[in-house]
Tab-separated table of C-alpha atoms in Angstrom:
chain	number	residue	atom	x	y	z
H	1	UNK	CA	-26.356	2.370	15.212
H	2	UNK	CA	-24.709	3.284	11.522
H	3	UNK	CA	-23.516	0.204	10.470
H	4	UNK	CA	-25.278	-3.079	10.143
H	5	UNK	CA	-23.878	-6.938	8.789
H	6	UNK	CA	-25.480	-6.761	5.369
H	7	UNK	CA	-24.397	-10.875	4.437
H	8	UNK	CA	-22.114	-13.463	4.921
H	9	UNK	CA	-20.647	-15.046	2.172
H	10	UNK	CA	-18.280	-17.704	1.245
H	11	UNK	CA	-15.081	-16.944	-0.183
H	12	UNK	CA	-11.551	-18.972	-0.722
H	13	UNK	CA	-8.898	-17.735	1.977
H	14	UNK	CA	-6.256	-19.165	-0.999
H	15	UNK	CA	-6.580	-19.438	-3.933
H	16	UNK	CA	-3.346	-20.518	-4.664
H	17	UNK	CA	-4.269	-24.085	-3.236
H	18	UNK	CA	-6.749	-24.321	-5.800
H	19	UNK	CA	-3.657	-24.698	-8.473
H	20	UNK	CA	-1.868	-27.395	-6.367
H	21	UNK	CA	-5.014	-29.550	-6.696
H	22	UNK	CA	-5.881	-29.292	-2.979
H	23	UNK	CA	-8.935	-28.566	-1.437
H	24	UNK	CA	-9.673	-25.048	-0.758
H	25	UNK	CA	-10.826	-24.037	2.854
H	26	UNK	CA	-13.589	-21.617	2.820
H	27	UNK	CA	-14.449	-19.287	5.325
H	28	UNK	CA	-17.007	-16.636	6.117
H	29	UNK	CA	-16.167	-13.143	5.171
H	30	UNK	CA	-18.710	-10.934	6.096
H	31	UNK	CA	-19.811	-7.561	4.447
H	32	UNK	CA	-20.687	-4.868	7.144
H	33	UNK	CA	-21.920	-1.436	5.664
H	34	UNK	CA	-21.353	1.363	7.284
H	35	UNK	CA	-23.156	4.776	7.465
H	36	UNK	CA	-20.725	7.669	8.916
H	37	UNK	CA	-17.038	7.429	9.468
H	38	UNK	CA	-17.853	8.241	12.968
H	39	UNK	CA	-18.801	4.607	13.547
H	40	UNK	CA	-15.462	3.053	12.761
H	41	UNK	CA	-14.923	3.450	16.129
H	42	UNK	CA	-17.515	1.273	17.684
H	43	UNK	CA	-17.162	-1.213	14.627
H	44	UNK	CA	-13.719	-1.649	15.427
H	45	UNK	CA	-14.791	-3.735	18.451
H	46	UNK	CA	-16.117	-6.467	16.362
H	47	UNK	CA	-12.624	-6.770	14.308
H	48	UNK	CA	-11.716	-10.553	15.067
H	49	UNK	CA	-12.415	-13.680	13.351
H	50	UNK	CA	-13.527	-13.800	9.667
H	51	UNK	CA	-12.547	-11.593	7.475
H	52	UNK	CA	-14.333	-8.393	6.686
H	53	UNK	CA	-15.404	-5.873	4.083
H	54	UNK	CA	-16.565	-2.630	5.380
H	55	UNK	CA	-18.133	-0.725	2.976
H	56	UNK	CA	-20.202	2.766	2.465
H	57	UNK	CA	-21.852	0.937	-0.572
H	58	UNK	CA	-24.500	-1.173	-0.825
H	59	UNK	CA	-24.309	-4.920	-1.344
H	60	UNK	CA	-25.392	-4.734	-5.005
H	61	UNK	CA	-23.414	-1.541	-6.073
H	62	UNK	CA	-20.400	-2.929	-4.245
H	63	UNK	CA	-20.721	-6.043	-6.473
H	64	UNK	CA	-21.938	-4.313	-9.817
H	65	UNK	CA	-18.506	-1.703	-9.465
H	66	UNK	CA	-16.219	-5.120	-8.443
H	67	UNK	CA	-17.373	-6.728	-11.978
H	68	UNK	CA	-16.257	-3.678	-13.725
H	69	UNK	CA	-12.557	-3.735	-12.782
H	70	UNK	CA	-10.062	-4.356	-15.725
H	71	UNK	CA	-7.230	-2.151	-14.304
H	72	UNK	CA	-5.581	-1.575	-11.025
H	73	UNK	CA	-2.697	0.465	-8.892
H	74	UNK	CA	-1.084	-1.357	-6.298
H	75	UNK	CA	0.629	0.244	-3.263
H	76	UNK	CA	3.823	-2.432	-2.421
H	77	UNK	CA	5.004	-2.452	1.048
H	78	UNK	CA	2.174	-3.822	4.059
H	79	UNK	CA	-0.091	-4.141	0.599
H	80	UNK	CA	1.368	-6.724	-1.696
H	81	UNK	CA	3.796	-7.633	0.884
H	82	UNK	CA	3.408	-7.657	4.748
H	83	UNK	CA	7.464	-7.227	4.806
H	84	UNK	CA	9.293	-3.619	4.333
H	85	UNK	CA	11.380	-3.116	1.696
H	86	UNK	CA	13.449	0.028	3.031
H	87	UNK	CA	14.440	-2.773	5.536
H	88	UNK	CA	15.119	-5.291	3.373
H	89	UNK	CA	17.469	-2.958	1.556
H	90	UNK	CA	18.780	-1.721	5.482
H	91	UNK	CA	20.044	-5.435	5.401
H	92	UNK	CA	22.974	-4.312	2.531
H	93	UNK	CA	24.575	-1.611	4.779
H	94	UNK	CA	27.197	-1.807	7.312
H	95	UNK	CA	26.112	-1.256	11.490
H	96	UNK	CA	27.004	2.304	11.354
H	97	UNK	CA	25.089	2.922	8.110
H	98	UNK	CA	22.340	0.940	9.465
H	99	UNK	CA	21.981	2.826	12.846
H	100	UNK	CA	21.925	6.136	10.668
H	101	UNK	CA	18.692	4.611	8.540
H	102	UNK	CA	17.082	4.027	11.556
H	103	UNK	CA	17.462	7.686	13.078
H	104	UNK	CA	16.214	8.932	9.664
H	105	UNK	CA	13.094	6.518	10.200
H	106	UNK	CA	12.561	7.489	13.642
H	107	UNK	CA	12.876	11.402	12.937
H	108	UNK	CA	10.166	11.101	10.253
H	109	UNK	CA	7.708	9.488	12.334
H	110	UNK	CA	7.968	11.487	15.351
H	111	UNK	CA	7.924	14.894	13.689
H	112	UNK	CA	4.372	14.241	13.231
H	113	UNK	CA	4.293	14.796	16.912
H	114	UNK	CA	7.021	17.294	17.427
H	115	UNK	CA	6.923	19.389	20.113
H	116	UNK	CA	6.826	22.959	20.397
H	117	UNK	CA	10.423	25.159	19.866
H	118	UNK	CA	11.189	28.998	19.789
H	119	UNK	CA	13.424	30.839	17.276
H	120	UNK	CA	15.818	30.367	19.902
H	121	UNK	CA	16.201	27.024	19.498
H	122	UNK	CA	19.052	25.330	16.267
H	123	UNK	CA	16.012	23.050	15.491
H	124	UNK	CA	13.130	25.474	14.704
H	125	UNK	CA	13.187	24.647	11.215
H	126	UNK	CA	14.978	21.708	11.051
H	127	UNK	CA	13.073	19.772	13.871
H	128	UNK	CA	9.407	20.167	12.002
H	129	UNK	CA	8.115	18.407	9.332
H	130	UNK	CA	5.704	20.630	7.730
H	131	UNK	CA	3.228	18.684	5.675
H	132	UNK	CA	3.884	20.456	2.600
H	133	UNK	CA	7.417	19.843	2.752
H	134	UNK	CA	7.332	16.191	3.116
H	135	UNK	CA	8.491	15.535	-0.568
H	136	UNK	CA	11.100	17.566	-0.231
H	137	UNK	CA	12.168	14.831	3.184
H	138	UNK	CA	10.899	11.854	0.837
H	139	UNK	CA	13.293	12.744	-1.800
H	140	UNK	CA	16.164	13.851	0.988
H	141	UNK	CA	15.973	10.585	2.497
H	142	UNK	CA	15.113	8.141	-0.803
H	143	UNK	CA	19.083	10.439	-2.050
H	144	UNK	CA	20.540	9.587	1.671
H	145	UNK	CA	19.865	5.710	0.992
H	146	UNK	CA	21.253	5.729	-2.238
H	147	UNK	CA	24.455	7.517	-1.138
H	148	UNK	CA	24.943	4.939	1.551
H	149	UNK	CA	24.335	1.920	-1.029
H	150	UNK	CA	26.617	3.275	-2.808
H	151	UNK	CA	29.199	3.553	0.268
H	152	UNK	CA	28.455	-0.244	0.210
H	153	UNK	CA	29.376	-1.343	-2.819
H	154	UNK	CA	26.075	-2.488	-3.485
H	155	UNK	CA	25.170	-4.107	-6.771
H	156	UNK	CA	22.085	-4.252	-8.818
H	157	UNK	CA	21.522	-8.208	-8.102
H	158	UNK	CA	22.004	-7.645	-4.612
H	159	UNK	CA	19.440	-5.011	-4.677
H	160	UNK	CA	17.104	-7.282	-6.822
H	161	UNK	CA	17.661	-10.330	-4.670
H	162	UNK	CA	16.651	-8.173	-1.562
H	163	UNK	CA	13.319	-7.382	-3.555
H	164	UNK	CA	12.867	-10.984	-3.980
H	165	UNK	CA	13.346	-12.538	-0.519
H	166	UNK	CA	10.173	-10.396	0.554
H	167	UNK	CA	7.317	-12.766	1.057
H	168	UNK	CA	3.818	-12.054	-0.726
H	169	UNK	CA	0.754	-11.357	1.111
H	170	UNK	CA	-1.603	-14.016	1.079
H	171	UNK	CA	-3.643	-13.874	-2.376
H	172	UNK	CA	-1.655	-10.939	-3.526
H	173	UNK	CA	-0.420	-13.338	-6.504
H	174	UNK	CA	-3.379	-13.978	-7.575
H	175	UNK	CA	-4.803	-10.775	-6.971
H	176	UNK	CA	-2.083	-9.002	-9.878
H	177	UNK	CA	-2.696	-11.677	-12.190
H	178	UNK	CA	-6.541	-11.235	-12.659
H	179	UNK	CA	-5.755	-7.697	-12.873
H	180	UNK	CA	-4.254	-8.000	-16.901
H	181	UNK	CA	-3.135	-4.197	-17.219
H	182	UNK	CA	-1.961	-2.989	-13.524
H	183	UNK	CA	1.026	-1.065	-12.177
H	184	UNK	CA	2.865	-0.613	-9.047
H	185	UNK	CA	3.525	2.574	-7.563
H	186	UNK	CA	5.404	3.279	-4.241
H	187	UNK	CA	7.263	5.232	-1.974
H	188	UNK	CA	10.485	3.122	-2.510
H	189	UNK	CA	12.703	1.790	-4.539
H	190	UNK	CA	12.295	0.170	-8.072
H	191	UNK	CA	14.649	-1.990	-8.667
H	192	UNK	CA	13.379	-3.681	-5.117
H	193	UNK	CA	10.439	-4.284	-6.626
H	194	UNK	CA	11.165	-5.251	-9.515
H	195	UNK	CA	13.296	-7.802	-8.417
H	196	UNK	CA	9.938	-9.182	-6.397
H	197	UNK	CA	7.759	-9.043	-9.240
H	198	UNK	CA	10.130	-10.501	-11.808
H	199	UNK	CA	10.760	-13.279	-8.901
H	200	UNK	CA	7.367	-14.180	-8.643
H	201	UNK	CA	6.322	-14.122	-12.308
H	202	UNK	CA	4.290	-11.031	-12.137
H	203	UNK	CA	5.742	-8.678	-14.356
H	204	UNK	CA	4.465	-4.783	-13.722
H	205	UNK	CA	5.053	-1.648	-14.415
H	206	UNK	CA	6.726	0.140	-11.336
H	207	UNK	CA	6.495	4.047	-10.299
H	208	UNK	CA	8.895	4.283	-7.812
H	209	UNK	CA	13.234	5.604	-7.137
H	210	UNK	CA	15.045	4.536	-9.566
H	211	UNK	CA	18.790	3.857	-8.313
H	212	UNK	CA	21.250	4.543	-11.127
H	213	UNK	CA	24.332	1.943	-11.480
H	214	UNK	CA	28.036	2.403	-13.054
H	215	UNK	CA	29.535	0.273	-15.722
H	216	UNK	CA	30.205	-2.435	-13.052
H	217	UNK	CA	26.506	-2.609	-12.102
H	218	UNK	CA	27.019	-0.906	-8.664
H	219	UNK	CA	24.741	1.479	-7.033
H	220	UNK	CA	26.178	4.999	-7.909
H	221	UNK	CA	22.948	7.436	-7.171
H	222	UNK	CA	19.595	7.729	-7.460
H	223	UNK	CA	17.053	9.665	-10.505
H	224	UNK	CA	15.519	13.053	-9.350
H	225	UNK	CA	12.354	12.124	-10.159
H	226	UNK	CA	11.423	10.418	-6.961
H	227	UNK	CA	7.959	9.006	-6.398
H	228	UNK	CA	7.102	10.305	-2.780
H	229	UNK	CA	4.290	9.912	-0.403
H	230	UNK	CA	1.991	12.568	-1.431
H	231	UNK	CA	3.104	12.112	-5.377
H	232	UNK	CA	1.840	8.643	-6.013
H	233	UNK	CA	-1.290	10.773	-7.609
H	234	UNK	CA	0.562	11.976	-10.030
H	235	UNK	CA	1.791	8.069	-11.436
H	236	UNK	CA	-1.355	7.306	-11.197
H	237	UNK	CA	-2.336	10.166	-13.741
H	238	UNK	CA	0.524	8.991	-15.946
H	239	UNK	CA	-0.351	5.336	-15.699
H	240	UNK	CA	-4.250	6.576	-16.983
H	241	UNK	CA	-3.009	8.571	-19.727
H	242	UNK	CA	-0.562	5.927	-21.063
H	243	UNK	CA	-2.745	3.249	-20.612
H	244	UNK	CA	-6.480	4.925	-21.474
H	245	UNK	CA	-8.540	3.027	-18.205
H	246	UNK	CA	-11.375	4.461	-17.394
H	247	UNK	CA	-11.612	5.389	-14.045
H	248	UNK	CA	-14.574	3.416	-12.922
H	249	UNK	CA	-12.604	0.101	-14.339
H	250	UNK	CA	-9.874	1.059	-12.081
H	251	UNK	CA	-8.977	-0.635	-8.750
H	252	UNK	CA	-6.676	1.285	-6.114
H	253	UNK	CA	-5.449	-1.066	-3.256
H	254	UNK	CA	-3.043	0.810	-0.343
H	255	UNK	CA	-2.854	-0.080	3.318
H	256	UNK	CA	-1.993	3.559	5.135
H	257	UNK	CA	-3.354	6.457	4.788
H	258	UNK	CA	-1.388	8.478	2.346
H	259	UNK	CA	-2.393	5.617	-0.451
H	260	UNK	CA	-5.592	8.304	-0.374
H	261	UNK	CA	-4.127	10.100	-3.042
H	262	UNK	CA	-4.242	7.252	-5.552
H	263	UNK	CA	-7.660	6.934	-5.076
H	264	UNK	CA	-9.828	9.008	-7.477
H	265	UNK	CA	-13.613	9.640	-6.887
H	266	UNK	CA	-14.809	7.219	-8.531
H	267	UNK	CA	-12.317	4.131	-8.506
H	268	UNK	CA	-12.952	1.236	-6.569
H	269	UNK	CA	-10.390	2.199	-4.170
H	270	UNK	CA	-9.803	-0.767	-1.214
H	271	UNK	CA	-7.520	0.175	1.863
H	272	UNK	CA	-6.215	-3.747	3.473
H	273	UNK	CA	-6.562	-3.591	7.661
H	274	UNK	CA	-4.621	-5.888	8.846
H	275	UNK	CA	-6.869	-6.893	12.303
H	276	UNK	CA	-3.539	-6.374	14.129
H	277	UNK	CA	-3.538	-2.832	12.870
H	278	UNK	CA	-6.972	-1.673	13.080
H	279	UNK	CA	-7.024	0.038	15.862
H	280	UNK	CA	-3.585	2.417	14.579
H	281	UNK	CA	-4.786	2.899	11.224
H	282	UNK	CA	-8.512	4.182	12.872
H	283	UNK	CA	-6.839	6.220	14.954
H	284	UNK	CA	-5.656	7.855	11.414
H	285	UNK	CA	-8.798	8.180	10.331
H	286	UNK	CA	-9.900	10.082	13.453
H	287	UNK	CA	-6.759	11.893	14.360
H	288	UNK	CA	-6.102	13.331	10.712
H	289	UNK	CA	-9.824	13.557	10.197
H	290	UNK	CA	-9.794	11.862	7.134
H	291	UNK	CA	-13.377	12.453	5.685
H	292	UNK	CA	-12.109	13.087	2.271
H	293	UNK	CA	-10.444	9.566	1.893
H	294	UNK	CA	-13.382	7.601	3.773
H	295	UNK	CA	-15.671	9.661	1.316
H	296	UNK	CA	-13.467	7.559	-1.459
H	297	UNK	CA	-13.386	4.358	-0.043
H	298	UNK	CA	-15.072	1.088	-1.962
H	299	UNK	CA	-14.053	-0.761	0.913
H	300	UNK	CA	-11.998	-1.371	3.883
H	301	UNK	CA	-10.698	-5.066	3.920
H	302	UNK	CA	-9.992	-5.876	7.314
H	303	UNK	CA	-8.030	-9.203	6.652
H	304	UNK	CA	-4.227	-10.372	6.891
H	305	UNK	CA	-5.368	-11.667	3.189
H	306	UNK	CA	-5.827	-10.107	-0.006
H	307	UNK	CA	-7.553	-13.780	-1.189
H	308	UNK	CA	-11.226	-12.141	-0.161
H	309	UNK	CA	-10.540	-9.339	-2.541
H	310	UNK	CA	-9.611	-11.506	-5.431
H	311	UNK	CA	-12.669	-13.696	-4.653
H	312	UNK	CA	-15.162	-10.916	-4.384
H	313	UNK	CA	-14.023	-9.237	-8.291
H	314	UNK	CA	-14.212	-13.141	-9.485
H	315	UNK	CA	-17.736	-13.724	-7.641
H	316	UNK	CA	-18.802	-10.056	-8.860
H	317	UNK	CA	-17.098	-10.958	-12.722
H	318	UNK	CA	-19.097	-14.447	-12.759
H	319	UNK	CA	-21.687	-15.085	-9.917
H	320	UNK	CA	-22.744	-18.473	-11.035
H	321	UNK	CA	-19.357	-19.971	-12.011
């Protein structure tokens, strides 16, 4: 066996309850390190219950790197939030507009399955999505939803206020606010999340599509400098040259796979498991053989909470508090 239950400790599932002068429940999260990505598989069988932190490290380097943290890039949609914001916005558009949102969704997911066509068939280039062509599609379809919010009408509060209805994960709160200097970056739109940050008193930095508005504050285009999903590496080179973190004080938190190319060698780079998605996002690991990325990983936090995340940097900051 590769992969043995190193401890079990104690952290707070909320921390938020510890402002509101209520007692915090505690429950075990345990720390399981693993040897070879090959034994995800058997691992993922003992998934339910606590929370856990799978990690390649050892107990005392995961907790030496977690006290070194003053920094961190946050992935938005399934990380900070468990909602979608690309449906959120979906919400503004008419049935028709709507229904055409949804076949762009659908197409991009299932071309990573496509099936097999001839020359002789319309679709041969259209009906692939060839990997190194997907920001060209990420910046297609980011366009496309501007074009139809601005079909709509749509206004920059309305936009905003769609950001802001989208519920926080669990500890993600608290998570951005012991992280001082911190930025956002996603494959989506800013003004969405700026509205959610702004609404819950967590002002960031966002890399994301900027929608461009007219003198009456409605939706009239988008920037061309799109943040797609294989470009987030390149915000998070920006965001290290503006802001001069080292990279070993730099925490990288994502939930899907292509949140891999935030992470740099030597970050502490987390990917959140929900348990109700473990066994989809293993079968990314193993499908897309995705050795480089598990290579790069701190820590998979298998948890519908980011609250054991924030506990483990402030137990790793201050161990006898």
């Amino acid at each position: 066996m590769g992969w043995r239950v190193d401890t079990t400790v104690k952290l707070g599932i909320s921390c938020a309850r510890r402002s509101q002068d209520k007692t915090t429940r505690r429950k075990d999260t345990r720390v399981i390190s693993i040897e070879r990505i090959t034994d995800l598989r058997e691992v993922a069988q003992h998934l339910n219950g606590t929370p856990k932190l799978l990690t390649r490290l050892s107990q005392k380097d995961l907790f030496n790197h977690a006290s070194r943290l003053l920094s961190g890039v946050f992935d938005f949609d399934g990380t900070l939030t468990p909602g979608s914001q690309w449906r959120a916005v979906g919400n503004l558009l008419s049935d028709e507009l709507r229904v055409m949102d949804m076949d762009h969704y659908r197409w991009y997911h299932s071309r990573e399955k496509a099936t097999r066509m001839d020359l002789s068939h319309p679709d041969w280039w259209i009906g692939q999505l060839q990997e190194g062509n997907r920001l060209a599609v990420d910046g297609a379809w980011a366009a496309s939803m501007a074009y139809m919010l601005r079909s709509m009408n749509v206004t920059r509060s309305q936009v905003e206020n769609a950001g802001a209805q989208l519920p926080p994960r669990e500890g993600a709160l608290d998570l951005l606010k012991i992280i001082h200097r911190r930025v956002v970056i996603s494959f989506g739109i800013e003004q969405v999340i700026l509205g959610w940050l702004l609404f819950n008193r967590v002002p960031t930095p966002v890399a994301a599509t900027r929608l461009l508005f007219d003198q009456d504050d409605r939706v009239k285009g988008c920037h061309l400098n799109v943040v797609g999903s294989l470009s987030k590496e390149f915000a998070v080179s920006r965001f290290r040259t503006l802001s001069g973190v080292r990279e070993m004080e730099m925490l990288v938190v994502g939930d899907s796979v292509v949140d891999a190319s935030m992470m740099l060698p030597q970050s502490f780079n987390v990917l959140l498991m929900p348990p109700g998605e473990a066994d989809k996002t293993l079968a990314a690991f193993r499908e897309n053989n995705l050795e480089d990325m598990w290579d790069r990983l701190s820590l998979i936090l298998v948890s519908d909470s980011l609250a054991p995340l924030t506990e483990l940097i402030r137990t790793a900051r201050d161990p006898n508090p």
